[in-house]
Short mmCIF file of C-alpha atoms in Angstrom, two decimals:
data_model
loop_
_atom_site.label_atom_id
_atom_site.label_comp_id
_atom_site.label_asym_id
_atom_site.label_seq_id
_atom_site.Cartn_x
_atom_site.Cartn_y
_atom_site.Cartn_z
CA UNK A 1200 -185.61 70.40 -137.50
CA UNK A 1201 -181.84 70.00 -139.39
CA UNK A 1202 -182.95 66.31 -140.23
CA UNK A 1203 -181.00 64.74 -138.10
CA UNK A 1204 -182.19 60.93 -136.21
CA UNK A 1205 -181.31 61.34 -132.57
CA UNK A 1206 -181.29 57.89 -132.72
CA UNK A 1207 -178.43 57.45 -135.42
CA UNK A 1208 -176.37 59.87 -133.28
CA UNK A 1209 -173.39 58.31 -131.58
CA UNK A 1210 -174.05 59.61 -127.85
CA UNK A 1211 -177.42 57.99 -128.20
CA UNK A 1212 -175.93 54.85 -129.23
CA UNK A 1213 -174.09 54.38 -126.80
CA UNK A 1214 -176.13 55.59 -124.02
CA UNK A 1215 -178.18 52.34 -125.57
CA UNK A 1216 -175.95 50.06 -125.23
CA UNK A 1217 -174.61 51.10 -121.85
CA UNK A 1218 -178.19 50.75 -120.49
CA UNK A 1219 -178.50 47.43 -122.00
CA UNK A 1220 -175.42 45.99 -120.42
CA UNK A 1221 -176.22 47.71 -117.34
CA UNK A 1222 -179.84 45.54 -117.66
CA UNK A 1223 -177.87 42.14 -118.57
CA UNK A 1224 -175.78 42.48 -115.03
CA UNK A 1225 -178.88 43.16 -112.81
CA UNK A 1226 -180.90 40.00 -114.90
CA UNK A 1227 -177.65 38.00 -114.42
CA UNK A 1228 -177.48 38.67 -110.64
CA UNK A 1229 -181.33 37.72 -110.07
CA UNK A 1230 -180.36 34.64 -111.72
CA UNK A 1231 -181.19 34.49 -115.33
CA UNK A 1232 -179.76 32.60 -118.17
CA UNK A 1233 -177.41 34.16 -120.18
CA UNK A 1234 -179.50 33.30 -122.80
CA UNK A 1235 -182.43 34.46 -121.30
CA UNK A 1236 -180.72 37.80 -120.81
CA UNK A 1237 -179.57 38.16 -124.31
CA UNK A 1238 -183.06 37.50 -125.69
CA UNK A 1239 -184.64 40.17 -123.44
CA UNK A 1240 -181.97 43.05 -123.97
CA UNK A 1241 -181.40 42.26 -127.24
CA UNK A 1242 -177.88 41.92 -127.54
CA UNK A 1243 -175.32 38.46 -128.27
CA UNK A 1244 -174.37 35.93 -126.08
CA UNK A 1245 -170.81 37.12 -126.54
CA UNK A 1246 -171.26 40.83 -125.96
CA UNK A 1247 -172.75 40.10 -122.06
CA UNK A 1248 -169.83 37.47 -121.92
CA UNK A 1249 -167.53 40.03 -123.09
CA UNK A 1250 -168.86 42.96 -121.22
CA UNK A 1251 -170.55 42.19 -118.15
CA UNK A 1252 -169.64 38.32 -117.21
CA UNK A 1253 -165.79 38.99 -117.87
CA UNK A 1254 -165.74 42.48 -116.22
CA UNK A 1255 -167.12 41.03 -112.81
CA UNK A 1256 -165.17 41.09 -109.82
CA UNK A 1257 -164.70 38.00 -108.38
CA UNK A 1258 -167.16 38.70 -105.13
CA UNK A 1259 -169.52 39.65 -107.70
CA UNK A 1260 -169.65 36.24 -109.69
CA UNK A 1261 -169.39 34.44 -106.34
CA UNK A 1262 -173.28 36.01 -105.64
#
C-alpha cells in the first residue's frame, strides 16, 4: 500500500519482544533451562537474565 514492512515498524518490534519475554517467564516458571528458553524464544541468555530473571520478585524466584 505506501510500502511500508509492518514488521520493520517500531510498535511491532516491540510488541515482539514483549511477547517473547513474556514467553521466557512462563517457560522459566514450568521449569525450563535458561538455555532451553533462549533457544525456543529466540532471544540471548543475557536478555532473559536481564529482563525477566532480574525483574522477578523475590516470591516469584522462590516458585
Amino acid at each position: 500500500m505506501l510500502g511500508l514492512n509492518i514488521e520493520e515498524t517500531r510498535i511491532y518490534q516491540d510488541l515482539e519482544r514483549q511477547t517473547k519475554l513474556k514467553a521466557a517467564a512462563r517457560f522459566l516458571s514450568m521449569g525450563y533451562s535458561i538455555f532451553e528458553v533462549a533457544k525456543a524464544v529466540d532471544l540471548s541468555v543475557e536478555e532473559i537474565t536481564t529482563e525477566v530473571v532480574n525483574s522477578q520478585t523475590p516470591t516469584e524466584q522462590a516458585e
